[in-house]
Coordinates of C-alpha atoms and ligand atoms in Angstrom, one line a residue:
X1 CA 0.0 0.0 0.0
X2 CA 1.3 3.7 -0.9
X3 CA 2.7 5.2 2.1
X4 CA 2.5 9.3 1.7
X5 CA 2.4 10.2 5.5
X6 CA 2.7 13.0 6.6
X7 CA 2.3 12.9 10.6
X8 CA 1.1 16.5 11.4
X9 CA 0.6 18.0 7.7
X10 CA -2.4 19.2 7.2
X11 CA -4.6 17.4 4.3
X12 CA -6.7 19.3 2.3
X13 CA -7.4 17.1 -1.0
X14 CA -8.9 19.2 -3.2
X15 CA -10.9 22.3 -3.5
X16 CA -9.6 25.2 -2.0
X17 CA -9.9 25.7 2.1
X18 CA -10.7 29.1 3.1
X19 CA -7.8 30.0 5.7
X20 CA -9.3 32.0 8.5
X21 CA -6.0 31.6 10.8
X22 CA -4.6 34.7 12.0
X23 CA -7.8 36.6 10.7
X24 CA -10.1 35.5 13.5
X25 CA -8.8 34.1 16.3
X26 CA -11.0 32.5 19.5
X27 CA -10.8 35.0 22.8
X28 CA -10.1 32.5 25.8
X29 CA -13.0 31.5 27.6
X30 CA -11.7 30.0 30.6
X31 CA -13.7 28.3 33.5
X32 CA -13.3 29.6 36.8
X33 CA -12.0 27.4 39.2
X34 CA -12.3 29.4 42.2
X35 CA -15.2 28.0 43.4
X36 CA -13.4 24.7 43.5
X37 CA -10.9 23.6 46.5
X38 CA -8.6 20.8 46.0
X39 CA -7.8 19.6 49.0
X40 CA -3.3 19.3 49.2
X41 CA -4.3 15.1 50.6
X42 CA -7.2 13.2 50.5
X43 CA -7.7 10.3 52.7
X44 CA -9.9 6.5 51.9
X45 CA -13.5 6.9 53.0
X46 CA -14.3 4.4 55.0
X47 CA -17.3 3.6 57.2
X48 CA -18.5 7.3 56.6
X49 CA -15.4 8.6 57.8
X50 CA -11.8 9.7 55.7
X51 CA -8.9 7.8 57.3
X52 CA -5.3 7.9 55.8
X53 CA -4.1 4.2 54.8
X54 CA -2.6 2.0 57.8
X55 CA 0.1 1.5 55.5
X56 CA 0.8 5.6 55.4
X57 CA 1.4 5.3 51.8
X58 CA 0.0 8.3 49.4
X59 CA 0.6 8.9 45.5
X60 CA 0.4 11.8 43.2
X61 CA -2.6 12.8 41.3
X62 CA -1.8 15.6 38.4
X63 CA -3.4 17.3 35.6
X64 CA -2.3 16.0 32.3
X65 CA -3.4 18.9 30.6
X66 CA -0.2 20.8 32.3
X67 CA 1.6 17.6 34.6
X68 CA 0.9 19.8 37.8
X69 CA 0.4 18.5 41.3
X70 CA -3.0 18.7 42.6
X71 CA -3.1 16.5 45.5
X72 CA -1.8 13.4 47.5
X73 CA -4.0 10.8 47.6
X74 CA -3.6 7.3 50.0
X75 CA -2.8 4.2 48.8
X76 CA -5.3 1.9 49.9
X77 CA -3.4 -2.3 50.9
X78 CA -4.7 -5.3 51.9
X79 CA -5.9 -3.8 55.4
X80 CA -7.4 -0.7 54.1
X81 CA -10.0 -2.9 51.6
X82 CA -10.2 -5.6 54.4
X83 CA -11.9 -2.5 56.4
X84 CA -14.0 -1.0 53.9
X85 CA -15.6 -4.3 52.5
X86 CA -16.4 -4.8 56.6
X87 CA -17.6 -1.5 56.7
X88 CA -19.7 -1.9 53.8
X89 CA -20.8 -5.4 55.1
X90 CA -22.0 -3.9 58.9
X91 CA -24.4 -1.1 56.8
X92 CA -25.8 -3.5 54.7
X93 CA -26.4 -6.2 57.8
X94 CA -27.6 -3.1 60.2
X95 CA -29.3 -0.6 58.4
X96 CA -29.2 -0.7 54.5
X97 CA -30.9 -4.1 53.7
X98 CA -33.2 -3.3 56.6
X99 CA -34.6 0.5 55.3
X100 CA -37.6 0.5 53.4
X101 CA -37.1 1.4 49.9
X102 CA -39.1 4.6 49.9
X103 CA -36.4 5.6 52.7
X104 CA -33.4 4.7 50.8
X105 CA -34.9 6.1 47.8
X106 CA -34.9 9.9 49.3
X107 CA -31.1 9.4 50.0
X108 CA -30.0 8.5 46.3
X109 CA -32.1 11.3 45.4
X110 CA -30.7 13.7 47.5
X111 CA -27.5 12.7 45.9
X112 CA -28.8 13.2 42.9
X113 CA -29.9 16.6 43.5
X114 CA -26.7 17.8 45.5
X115 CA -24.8 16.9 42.2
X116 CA -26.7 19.0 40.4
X117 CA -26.1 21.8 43.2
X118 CA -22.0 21.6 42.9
X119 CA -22.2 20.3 39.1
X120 CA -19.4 23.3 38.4
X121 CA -17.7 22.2 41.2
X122 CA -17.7 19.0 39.5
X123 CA -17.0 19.8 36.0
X124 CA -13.9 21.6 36.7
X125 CA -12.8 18.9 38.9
X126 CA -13.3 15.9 36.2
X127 CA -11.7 18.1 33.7
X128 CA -8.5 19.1 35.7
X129 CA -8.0 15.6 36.6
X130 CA -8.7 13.7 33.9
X131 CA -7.8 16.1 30.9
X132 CA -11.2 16.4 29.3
X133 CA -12.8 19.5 27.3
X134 CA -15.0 21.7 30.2
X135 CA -17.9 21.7 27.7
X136 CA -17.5 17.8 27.8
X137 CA -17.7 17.5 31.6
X138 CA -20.5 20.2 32.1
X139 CA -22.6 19.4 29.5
X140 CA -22.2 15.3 30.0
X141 CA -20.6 14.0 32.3
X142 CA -21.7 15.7 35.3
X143 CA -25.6 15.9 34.2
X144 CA -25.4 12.2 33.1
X145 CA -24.4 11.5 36.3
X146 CA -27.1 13.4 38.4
X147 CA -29.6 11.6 35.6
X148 CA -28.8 7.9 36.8
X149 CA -28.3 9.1 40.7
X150 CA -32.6 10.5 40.2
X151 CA -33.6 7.4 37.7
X152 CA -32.6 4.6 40.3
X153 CA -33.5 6.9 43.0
X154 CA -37.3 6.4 41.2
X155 CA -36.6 2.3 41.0
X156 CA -35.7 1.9 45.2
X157 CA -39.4 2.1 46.4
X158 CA -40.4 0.3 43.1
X159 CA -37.9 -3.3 43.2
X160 CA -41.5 -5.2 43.9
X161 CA -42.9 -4.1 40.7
X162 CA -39.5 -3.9 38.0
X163 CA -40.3 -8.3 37.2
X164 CA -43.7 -9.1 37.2
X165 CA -44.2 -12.2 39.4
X166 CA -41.0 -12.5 41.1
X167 CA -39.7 -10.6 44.0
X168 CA -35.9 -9.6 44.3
X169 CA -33.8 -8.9 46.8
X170 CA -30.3 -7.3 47.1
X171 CA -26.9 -9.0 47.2
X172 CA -24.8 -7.6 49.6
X173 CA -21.8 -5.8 49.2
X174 CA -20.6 -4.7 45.8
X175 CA -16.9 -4.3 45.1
X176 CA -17.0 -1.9 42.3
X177 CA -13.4 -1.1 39.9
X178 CA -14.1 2.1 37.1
X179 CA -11.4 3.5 34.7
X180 CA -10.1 7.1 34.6
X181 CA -11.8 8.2 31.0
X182 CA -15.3 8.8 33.0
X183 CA -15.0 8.9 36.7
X184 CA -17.8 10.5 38.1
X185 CA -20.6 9.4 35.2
X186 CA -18.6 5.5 36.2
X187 CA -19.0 5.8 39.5
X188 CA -22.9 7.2 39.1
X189 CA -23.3 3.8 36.9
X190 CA -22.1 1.8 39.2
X191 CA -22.9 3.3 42.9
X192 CA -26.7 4.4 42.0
X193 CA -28.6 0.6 40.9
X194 CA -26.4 -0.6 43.9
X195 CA -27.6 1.5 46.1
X196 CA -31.3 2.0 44.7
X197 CA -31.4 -1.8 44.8
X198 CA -30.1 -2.3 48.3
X199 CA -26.7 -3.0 47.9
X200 CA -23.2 -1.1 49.7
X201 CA -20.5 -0.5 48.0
X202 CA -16.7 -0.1 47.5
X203 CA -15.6 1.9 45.1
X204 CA -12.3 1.5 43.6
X205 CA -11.3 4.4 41.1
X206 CA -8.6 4.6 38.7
X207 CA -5.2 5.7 40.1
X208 CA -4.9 8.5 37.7
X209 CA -8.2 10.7 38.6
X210 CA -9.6 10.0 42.1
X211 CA -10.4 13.1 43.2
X212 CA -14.3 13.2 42.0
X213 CA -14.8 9.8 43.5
X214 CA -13.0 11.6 46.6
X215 CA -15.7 14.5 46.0
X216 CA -18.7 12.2 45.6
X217 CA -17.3 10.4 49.1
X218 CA -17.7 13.7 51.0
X219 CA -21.8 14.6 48.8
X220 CA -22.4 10.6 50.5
X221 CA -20.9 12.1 53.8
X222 CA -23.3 15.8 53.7
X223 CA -26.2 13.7 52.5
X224 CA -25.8 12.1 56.0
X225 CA -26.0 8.5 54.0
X226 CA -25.6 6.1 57.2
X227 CA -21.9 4.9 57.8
X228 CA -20.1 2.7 55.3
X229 CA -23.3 2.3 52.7
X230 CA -20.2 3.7 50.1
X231 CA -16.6 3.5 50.7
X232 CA -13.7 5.1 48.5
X233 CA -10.6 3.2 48.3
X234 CA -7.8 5.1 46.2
X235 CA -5.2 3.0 44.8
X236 CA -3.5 1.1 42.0
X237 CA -4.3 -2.1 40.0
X238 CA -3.2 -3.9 43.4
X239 CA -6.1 -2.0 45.5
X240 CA -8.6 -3.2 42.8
X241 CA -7.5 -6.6 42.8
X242 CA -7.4 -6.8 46.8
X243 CA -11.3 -5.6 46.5
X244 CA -12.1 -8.0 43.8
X245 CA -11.1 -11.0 45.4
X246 CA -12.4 -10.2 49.1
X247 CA -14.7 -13.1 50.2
X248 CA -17.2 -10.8 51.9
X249 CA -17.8 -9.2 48.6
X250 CA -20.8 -10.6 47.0
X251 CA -21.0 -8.9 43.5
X252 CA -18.5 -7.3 41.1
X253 CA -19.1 -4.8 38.6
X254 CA -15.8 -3.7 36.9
X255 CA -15.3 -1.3 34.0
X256 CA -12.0 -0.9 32.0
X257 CA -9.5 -3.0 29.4
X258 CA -10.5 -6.7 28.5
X259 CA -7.2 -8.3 29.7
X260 CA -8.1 -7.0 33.4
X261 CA -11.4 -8.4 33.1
X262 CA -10.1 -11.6 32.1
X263 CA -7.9 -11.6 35.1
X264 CA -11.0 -11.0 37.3
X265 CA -12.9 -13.6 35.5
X266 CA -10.3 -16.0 36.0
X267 CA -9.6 -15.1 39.8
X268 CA -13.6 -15.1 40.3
X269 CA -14.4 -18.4 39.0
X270 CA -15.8 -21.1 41.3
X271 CA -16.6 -18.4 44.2
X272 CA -20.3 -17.6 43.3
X273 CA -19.9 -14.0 43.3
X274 CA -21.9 -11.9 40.6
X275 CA -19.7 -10.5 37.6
X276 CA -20.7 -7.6 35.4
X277 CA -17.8 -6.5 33.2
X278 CA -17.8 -3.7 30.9
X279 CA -14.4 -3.8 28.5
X280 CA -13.1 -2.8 25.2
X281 CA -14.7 -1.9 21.9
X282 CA -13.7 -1.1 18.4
X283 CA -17.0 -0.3 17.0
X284 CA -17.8 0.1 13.7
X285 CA -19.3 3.5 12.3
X286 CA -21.0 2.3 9.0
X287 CA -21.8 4.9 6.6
X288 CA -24.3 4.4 3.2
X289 CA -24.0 6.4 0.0
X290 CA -27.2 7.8 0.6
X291 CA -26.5 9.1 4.0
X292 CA -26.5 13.0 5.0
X293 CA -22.8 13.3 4.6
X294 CA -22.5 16.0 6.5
X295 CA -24.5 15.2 9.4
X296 CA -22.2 11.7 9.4
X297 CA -19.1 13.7 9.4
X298 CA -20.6 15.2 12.4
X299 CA -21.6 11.7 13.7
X300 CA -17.7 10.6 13.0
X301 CA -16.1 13.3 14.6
X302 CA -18.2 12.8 17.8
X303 CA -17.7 9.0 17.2
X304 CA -13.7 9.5 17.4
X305 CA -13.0 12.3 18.9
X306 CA -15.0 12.9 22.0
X307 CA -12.9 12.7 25.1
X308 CA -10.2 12.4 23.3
X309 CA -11.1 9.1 21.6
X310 CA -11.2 7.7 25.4
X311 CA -14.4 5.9 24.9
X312 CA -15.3 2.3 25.2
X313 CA -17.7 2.7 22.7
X314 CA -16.0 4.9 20.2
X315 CA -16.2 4.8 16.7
X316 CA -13.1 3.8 16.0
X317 CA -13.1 2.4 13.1
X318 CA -15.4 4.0 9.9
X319 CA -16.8 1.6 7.8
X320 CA -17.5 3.9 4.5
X321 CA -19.6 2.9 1.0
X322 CA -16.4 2.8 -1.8
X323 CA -18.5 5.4 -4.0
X324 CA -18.3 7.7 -1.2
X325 CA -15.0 7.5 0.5
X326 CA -13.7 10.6 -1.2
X327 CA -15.9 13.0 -0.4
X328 CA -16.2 11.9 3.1
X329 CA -12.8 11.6 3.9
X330 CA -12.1 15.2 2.0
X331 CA -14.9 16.7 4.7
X332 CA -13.6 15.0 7.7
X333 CA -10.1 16.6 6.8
X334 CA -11.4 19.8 6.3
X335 CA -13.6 19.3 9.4
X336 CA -10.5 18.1 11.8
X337 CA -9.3 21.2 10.9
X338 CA -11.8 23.7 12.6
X339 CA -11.6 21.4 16.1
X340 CA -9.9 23.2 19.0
X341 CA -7.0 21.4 20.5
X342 CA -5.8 23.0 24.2
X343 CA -6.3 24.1 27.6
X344 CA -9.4 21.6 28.4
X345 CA -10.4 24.5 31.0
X346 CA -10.9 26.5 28.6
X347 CA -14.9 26.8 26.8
X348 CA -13.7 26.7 23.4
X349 CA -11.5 23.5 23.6
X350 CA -12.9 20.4 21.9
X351 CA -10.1 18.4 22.0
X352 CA -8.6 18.2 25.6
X353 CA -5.3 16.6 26.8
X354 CA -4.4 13.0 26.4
X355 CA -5.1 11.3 30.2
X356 CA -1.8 10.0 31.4
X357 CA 1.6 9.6 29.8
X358 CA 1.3 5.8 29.5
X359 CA -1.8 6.2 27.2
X360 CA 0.3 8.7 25.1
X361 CA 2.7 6.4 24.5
X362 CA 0.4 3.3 24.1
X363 CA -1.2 5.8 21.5
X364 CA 2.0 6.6 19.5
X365 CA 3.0 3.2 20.0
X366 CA 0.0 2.0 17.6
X367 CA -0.2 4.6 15.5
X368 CA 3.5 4.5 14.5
X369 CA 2.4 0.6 13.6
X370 CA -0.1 2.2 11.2
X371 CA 2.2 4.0 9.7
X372 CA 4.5 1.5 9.7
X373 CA 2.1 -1.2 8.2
X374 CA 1.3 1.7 5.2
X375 CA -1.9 3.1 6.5
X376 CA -1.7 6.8 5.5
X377 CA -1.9 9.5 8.3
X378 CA -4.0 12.8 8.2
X379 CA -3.8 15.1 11.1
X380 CA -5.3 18.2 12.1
X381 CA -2.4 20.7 12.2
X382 CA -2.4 21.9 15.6
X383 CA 0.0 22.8 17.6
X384 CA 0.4 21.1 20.8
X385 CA 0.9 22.6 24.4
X386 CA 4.3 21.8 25.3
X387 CA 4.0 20.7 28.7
X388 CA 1.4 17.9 29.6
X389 CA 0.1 15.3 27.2
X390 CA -1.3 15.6 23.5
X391 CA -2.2 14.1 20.7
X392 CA -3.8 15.8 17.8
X393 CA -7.0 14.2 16.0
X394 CA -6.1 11.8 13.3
X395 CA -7.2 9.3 11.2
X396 CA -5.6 6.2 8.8
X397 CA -6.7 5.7 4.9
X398 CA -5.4 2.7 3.2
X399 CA -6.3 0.3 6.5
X400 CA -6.4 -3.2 5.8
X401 CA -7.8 -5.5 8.3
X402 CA -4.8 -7.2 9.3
X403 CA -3.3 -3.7 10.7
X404 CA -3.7 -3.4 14.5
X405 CA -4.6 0.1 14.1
X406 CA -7.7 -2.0 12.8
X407 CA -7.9 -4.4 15.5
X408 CA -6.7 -3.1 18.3
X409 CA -8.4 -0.7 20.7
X410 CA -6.5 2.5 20.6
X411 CA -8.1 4.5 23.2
X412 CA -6.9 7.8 21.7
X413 CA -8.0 10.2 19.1
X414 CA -7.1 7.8 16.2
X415 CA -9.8 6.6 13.2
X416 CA -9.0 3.8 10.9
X417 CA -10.5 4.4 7.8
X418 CA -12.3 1.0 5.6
X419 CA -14.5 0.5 2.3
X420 CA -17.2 -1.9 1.5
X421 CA -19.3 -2.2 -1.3
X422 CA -22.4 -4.0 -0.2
X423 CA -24.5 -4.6 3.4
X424 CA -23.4 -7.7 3.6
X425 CA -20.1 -6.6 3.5
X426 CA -20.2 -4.0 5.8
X427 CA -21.7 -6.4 8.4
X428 CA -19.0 -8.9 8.2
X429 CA -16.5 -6.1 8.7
X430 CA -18.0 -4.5 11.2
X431 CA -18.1 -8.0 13.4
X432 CA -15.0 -9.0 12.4
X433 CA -13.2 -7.9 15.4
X434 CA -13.3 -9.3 18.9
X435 CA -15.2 -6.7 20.3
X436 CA -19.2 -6.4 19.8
X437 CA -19.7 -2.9 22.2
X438 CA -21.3 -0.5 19.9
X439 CA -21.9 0.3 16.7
X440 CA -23.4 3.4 14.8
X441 CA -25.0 2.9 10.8
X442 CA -25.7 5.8 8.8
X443 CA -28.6 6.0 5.7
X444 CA -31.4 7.5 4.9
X445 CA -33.3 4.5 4.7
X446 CA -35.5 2.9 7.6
X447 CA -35.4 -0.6 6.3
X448 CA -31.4 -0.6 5.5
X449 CA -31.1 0.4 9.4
X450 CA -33.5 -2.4 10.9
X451 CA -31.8 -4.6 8.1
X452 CA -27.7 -4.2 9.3
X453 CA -28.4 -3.1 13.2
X454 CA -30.1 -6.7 13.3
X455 CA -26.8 -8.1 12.3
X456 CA -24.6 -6.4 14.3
X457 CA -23.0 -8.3 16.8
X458 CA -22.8 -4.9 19.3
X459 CA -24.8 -3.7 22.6
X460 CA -25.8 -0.8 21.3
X461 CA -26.8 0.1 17.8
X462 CA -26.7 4.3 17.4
X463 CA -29.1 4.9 13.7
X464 CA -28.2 8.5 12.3
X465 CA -26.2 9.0 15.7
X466 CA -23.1 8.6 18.0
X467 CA -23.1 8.6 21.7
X468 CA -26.0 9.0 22.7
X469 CA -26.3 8.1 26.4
X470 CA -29.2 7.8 28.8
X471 CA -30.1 6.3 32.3
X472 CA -33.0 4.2 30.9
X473 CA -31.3 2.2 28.5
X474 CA -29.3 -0.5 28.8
X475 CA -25.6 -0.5 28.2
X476 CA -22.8 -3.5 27.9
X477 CA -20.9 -5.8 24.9
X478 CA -20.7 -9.1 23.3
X479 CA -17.8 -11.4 23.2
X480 CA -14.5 -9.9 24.8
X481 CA -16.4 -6.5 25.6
X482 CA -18.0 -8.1 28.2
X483 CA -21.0 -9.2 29.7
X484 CA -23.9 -8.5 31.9
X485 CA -25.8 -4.5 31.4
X486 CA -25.7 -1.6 33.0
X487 CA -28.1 1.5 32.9
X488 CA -31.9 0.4 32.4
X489 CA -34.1 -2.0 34.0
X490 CA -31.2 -4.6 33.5
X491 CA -28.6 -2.5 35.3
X492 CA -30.8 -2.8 38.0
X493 CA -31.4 -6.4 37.7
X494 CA -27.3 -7.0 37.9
X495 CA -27.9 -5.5 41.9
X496 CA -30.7 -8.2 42.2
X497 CA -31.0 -11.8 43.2
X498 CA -34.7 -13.5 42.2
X499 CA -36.4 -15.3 45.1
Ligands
LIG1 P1 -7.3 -1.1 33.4 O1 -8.3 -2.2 33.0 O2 -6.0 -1.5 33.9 O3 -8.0 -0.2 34.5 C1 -9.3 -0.2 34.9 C2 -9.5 -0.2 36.4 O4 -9.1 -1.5 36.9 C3 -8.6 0.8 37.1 O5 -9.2 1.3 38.3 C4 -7.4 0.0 37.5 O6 -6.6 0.5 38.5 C5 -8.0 -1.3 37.9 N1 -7.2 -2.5 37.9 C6 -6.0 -2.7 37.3 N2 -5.6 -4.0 37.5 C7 -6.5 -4.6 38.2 C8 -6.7 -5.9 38.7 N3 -5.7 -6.9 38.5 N4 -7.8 -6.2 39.5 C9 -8.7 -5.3 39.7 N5 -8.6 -4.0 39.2 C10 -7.6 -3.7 38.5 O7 -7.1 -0.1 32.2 P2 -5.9 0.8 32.0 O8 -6.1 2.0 32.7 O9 -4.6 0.1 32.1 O10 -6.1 1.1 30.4 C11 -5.5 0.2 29.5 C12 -6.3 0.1 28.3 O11 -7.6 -0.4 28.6 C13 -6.6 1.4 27.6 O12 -5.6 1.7 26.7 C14 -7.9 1.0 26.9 O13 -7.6 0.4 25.7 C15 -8.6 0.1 27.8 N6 -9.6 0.7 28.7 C16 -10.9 0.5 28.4 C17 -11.9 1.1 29.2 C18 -13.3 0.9 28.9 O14 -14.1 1.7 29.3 N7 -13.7 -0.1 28.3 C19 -11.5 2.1 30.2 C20 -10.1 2.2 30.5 C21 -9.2 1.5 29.7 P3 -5.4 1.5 38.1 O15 -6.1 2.7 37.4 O16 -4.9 2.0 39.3 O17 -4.5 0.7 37.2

């Protein structure tokens, strides 16, 4: 295959591209963070209390957008899980199991409602910790959050009515693992059914953004929740593991790469516990000729490019109709050129820094295989910060299907470009991969949707759309994304045992 790369040229193929640099330029619009106090050391919250580890131990948490310091945070061992999963185990025994639902209801509600109260607090939070655009944490994250805090807070009262004919009760304490590319909305997914339904938890957040899981901790401790009905335990892949595998926890709902949750499937087997896990995805965005172009490059750009391409359920790969590749491949480089690469604080940005130096380098590490391989490389020309961590939005042409860049989950701002010719082809491309998370299909045509979403071997189908999100519907993968739903009626279920 030609290779013509180019890493950071930028690629406009034809026609000519009006140049408005230099002439108009965006005035900064940054977010104030005033309102928010980081604290300099955050300690585990356990049984409704924060408590530094027994072990001492603290890390770093930083801001990738600049690699600045913004608090210690403890280091949770063996002891400090040991206490929280106890903790968790005395509320459910004493006081949670025991509430009636209408009781328990009012306190995820209150949640609910104080994250809506401190949702700048929030935002500004999730974005200085995790890198993300402001306008992505306002507008999503944080409301998306409050949205499945008052949904399950509506189920709580409601558990003898959600499956006709059988009553269910709760589990017992959930031991509950999230990755760093949605912390708060993560920890909303999981903590909310668990508590709606009955459950306590222990939350175990990634190592690189704690702090709104720490932030949530202290909304649980002003909402006056009773003692230890949610714990925080800050930590690495060791902390998560140690929580995993404690026998006093009763379910597991775990969120991040497929070869973690293989581990955990592996080191769960034979102990009866309840499993949810939520992994990978290299979905497939499909788009027919007769599709409005424009509106799909829209639909791509959100696909790949929203938070940073750190979705499980990206569109990472674009499946596009042969007789159309051109043109859509000439908008979306014209397009990657008006998107706003920079300070993530800042109102304008669409593009915010890459989460943690390892993913950087996983990222470059993958895309220099592309390139490698003889994918070509378009890239919006921007120029990157030069302290904290960046990568500009990109995509491959000339993919073929043994490249890992179309395999492989690259968890970064990175599209790899594919033709077909016919439905049935784009079908067997699209589930050729061992993912099955999500999947978005383009056309103007009602029957050619109900006729390819059918055969898609994905969770969730998007028609005319990418990323959509909401509390009521369920969410989760086939094959190695995982298995088990969350979000919905089912999400709830997951928190549930029949009798
Ligand atoms: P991980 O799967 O390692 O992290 C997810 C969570 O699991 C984190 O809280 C992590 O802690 C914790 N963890 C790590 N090891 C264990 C273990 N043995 N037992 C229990 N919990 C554990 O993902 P990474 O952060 O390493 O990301 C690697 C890749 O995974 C990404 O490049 C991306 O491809 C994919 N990924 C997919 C996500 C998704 O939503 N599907 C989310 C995140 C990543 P800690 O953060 O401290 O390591």
């Amino acid at each position: 295959m030609a290779k013509e790369t180019s890493r950071s040229r930028a690629h406009p193929p034809g026609g000519v591209t009006p140049d408005f640099e230099g002439v108009w330029e965006y005035v900064p619009a940054p977010e104030s963070t005033s309102h928010v106090r980081i604290e300099p050391r955050y300690g585990l919250f356990i049984g409704g209390r924060f408590v530094p580890a027994k072990s001492g131990k603290t890390f770093d948490t930083i801001e990738p957008a600049t690699e600045q310091k913004l608090a210690e945070v403890a280091e949770a061992g063996e002891a400090d899980v040991d206490a929280a999963v106890r903790a968790a185990e005395r509320a459910y025994e004493k006081v949670w199991r025991r509430m009636p639902g209408k009781e328990r209801g009012k306190y995820v509600y209150r949640l609910a409602r104080m994250l809506q109260e401190k949702a700048r607090e929030f935002a500004v939070l999730e974005t200085r910790n995790g890198g993300k655009p402001i306008k992505e944490s306002r507008d999503l994250d944080v409301p998306l959050a409050a949205a499945h805090f008052f949904y399950y807070a509506g189920w709580a009262d409601k558990l003898d009515y959600a499956f006709p004919g059988r009553k269910a009760r709760p589990l017992g304490v959930a031991g509950q693992v999230i990755p760093w590319n949605f912390p708060l909305l993560m920890a909303a997914w999981k903590v909310a059914p668990a508590l709606a339904a009955g459950n306590t938890c222990v939350l175990k957040p990634a190592e690189t953004t704690p702090l709104t899981a720490l932030h949530l901790a202290k909304l649980v401790e002003e909402a006056d929740l009773p003692p230890g009905v949610v714990n925080v335990v800050t930590g690495a892949g060791a902390t998560g593991a140690a929580l995993v595998s404690h026998p006093k926890v009763r379910k597991v709902a775990f969120t991040g790469s497929t070869e973690v949750g293989k581990r955990i499937q592996r080191a769960l087997a034979g102990t009866g516990k309840r499993l949810t896990l939520e992994l990978g995805g290299k979905a497939a965005n499909i788009v027919f000729a007769d599709a409005p172009i424009d509106q799909a490059v829209e639909g791509i750009v959100n696909g790949i490019y929203f938070n940073q391409g750190h979705v499980c359920c990206a569109g990472s790969r674009l499946l596009v109709e042969e007789s159309v590749h051109d043109l859509v491949v000439r908008k979306l480089a014209h397009r990657i050129r008006t998107l706003r690469l920079g300070d993530p604080l800042d109102k304008n940005t669409d593009v915010g820094a890459i989460n943690s130096k390892a993913q950087l380098e996983k990222i470059r590490e993958l895309v220099d295989s592309g390139v490698a391989d003889g994918a070509v490389l378009t890239q919006a020309p921007c120029r990157l910060p030069v302290k904290g961590f960046w990568f500009p939005p990109s995509f491959f042409t000339n993919v073929a299907q043994s490249m890992r860049i179309a395999s492989e989950e690259i968890f970064g701002p990175v599209l790899a470009i594919q033709t077909f010719r016919t439905p049935e082809e784009a079908v067997e491309k699209a589930n050729n991969t061992m993912y099955g998370l999500s999947a978005g299909v383009w056309t103007d045509k009602g029957s050619k949707i109900f006729h390819v979403s059918r055969k898609l071997r994905a969770g969730v189908v998007w028609a005319n759309t990418y990323n959509k999100f909401d509390p009521t519907s369920p969410f989760g993968g086939y094959k190695e994304s995982g298995f088990g739903r969350e979000g919905g009626l089912h999400g709830l279920q997951a928190y549930l045992e029949p009798v």
